[in-house]
Amino acid sequence: MFRFFPSARAFATCVVALLLALFAYPALAGQASLAWNASASTNVTGYKVHYGMASASYATHVDVGNSLSATVPTLTPGATYYFAVTAYNSAGESGYSNEASATIPAADTQAPTVPSNPAAAANGSSAINLNWTGSTDNVGVAGYRVERCLGASCTSFAQVATPTSTSFADSGLTAGTTYRYRLRAVDAAGNLSGYSTAASASTSAAADTQAPTVPSNPAAAANGSSAINLNWTGSTDNVGVAGYRVERCLGASCTSFAQVATPTSTSFADSGLTAGTAYRYRLRAVDAAGNLSGYSTVASASTSAAPDTQAPTVPSNPAAAANGSSAINLNWTGSTDNVGVAGYQVERCLGASCTSFAQVATPTSTSFADSGLTAGTAYRYRLRAVDAAGNLSGYSTVASASTSAAPDTQAPTVPSNPAAAANGSSAINLNWTGSTDNVGVAGYRVERCLGASCTSFAQVATPTSTSFADSGLTAGTAYRYRLRAVDAAGNLSGYSAVASASTSAAPDTQAPTVPSNPAAAANGSSAINLNWTGSTDNVGVAGYQVERCLGASCTSFAQVATPTSTSFADSGLTAGTTYRYRLRAVDAAGNLSGYSTAASASTSAAADTQAPTVPSNPAAAANGSSAINLNWTGSTDNVGVAGYRVERCLGASCTSFAQVATPTSTSFADSGLTAGTAYRYRLRAVDAAGNLSGYSAVASASTSAAPDTQAPTVPSNPAAAANGSSAINLNWTGSTDNVGVAGYRVERCLGASCTSFAQVATPTSTSFADSGLTAGTAYRYRLRAVDAAGNLSGYSAVASASTSAEISSLAADFSANRTSGSAPMPVAFTEASSGTITGYAWTFGDGSTSTTKNPSHTYARAGTYSVSLSVTGGGGTKSITKSGYIKVGMDNDLVVDFGANYGIWQWLNNTNWAQLHGVTARQIAIADVDHNGQQDQVVDFGSRYGIWMRMNNASWTPLHWLSANWIVKADVDDNGQDDLVIDFGSRYGIWMYMNGSNWKTLHGTTAKQAIVADVDHNGRDDVVVDFGAAYGVWAYLNGTTWTRLDARSPNWMSKADVDHNGQDDLVMSFGAGTGSAQSYPGKGIWAYLNGSTWRQLDSRAVASTRGIAIDVDHDGQDDLVIDYGASGLWIYRNDTDWVQLHSAAGKSLAKADLDSNGQDDLVVDFGSRYGINVYMNGMGWAALHGTTASSVTPGQVDGQ
């Protein structure tokens, strides 16, 4: 049944089913589930379910969006409710559909009875049938959950079926394998019975109908006169080869084969044959099932004639002679034989007296050239003859020879580290690190040239040690040396590096000149300063010897100092005493000048050490808005007060005083201060000797506030835009003010050229929505800013706009490729508006906007967002807002694999632990595989069980029987649905599981690691793959194109917006050190910025092992948390500085919002010593669990 409505608001909907007890659509206690047909209208925005407890009286409704089904929660059990559905769009809402009613079931808490008598029986080689006696339930059994494990004694059960009957046919099993089953019943309310007993069965072995492969390479060879040996390459079989059937016929061209043997190995010795006769053989393989292969090719052989048993005579006269350093020639007199000599067996041993001979050759002539021998070595030889029948003669006598010694052609290594040092004015000592040689270094050839830059070297010595004393040289002269090593064979090494030295100058015997103009002056009561004019010397003055005596006419001088400068401060003297000084100069050779004239001075009387009294009664008073007057009672002093030191600090409670004045009177006027500000003062007195009194008490005062007479700046960039036919939106750039802008006064006049403005609004923000206007009319606006003191700015420029004419055909609408998911969540919006449109204005609900027709936008943080679209055209604007349209989840759960002892657990909503599975996993990934808005858990259980998916945290389903190297989530085809990118290793390469339904190959080469990022900043997921050292890092862009990013293979990769410009960057660790990103691989941590440029972030000499991007300080910019191993955890904050976060190394790092407050939390597994800890909200550490884990994976797995 449908109701039809005229005009653009006409919709039709029909409630076609009220689902209250079907297992596929369960209605639990307090709930009702409904489904309905879609409206016939093509521009429906969504549906609303209306309901109440009386027919046609709907007190409550719920907006379900564009879904065609809904579950209404929190209803009263036992009560009857009435339901109807309406459709709506931007033009309005339709009438009600037909009404449906139902009584809401009460809660069912009683579980079914346990299923009994489970029995399993094999159904061939790939299936097992399971039957049981059904359970009973107070309401009704909805079905059964059948679990299976592999092996006769297995205990790791996993759910494989949910039948509703009391039998289950399990197919696709492995032949000849034992499986165990258990099950439990479930009712519509989800109550589970206990487990049944286990039932076991083994699949049958598969029937073998496949024949072995054909035996290959049959070869027959006579074994004397009565036997032939047959060998071949064995066959293969899907189960196993049982043996072979060998057939034989008589004659070189025979074809009448008969079976003669059934060996199980790949050889057969056929005996009892006729001497000198030809035989032919063929064979085929057979397996245990009796399957016969095809025949092999034919092999032929002839038995030997009657055996020859007479041996040849012994070879005689063996003679050996050296042929250089690596060969010896052996000759002998040949043997004779009744049939014929076939050849000789030559044996050799190493050493002049050796006896351990080994065969080295089988020549057929009477000579043998033995090569490849060791130089200078003795060898011994013996031999015997052999005939065609294999009869061996006795051994010959032994012959000996020694190879020549090998010539030495290898030069010594180059001498290293030559060092030259002067030994006086006529000699230089040269030392170096010796060379090495394969035989031995015989000596060195030393060459010398004259001058600091000379190159004309000549040999001056041939020492055999690693040093050389070069004497008879010219004083004060530079010499350069180089050398090379030589061995006994005359082989010369390359030249060493050059060593240089200069001989010393000739000895200095000339004394310096006498110091002149000595002057002494008292420096207080205990010191005298002495100055003079310095001496000169032919080489240089080394210093001075200062002598002193006590008294105005004293002559008993004693040395008191040896300064190197032309002054000396003599301290520790007696106050009021006269001292006399004289001095002489000395050079480096110890030559002394004559004495200077004497200089005298007397120390001052004893110093004043008594400080003045403390200044008292300090008083401060404001003198307007920029000055404070300070007065006090003056201090007293035993000699006299010289002045005061006044100190000031800023603030009513300040303590950081700084000196601001040194008045000599008892007052101070402090000017140039800030209006309306508190200042504090303290002071102390000082006398002429610098003695300071203690500080006075503190005096405080505040300057007066300054009047505000400065007007705000003029508002700029006013812009007016029509908002439909009755409103105009006005925006402008705000003014600034020395104190603060209080608001704006907006004036308006009517007409395109009007000048009669009148004030219409006083907004405090920089926008004003003027409504209630006349359609199709021009308006002009101007405004000025005002501050709290009433100062008015000048008028802004005039902005004009005209309201739109009345419109009816224009309508705004849009859709999105996804409306729910986890942050960061990219969304592609598609406009679906009608009418002639000239402009678009989007607001995404998170502060971002766009004017693109079909924009893409990424929601970086969790939350529920309303999206608005305004379209302009036909002289007006239409808008639509979809409230709560985008729902971005938080990764507020953790999936933690605690290893083989504990299995996989979930930390849900930061409150409770729940076990997910008892079997440990190789890896875990999170993705919304079925595209229903709830994250699924993709668990790789390793090679034994393969990859499974925990769908909606409710049921397990297998994904693939293979285990993977790595798994990442990406929307490869940009349709808004999560895809999985999985590396199955070197045999299968990298594959993509697209849209929860089909497999597609990505690359045939296995990779080291992968991440997902928008490298080219076009709003689409790109897959960044590290193919290892052989190929480097590549990006699969936009689901179509491979491009190489770098030839290096990093330790790890992470996505982050390092430079905070809204574009994904890549962060990679290439180990320790510094260097160019392209020319010097393997050094430090680098960022690949904006898809184009490499920049090094860190070059510390500790190789980082892992890192992630996370906004630790919650300022909207990505930070990097990097584990430096023994150096602990560090944060790279806001692309500016490094800060250590923890001194311990982390086993794993993860980002999550565990407390669901919109701020990133850092989850770190510190290993067995500290367990798993959380750095919450950038504030501090909190322990999460004391046990270390195999992996920690964040997600929102329970849909909350």
XYZ file of C-alpha atoms in Angstrom, residues 405-411 438-440 487-491:
15
model
C 111.472 -23.015 -6.489
C 109.069 -20.314 -7.780
C 110.514 -16.872 -8.782
C 109.625 -13.963 -6.477
C 107.775 -11.220 -8.477
C 105.718 -9.677 -5.678
C 106.826 -6.263 -4.409
C 105.601 -12.473 0.699
C 109.265 -13.555 1.094
C 110.859 -10.823 3.156
C 113.036 -7.330 -1.336
C 115.845 -9.748 -2.102
C 114.553 -10.229 -5.640
C 114.845 -6.485 -6.246
C 111.076 -5.875 -6.302
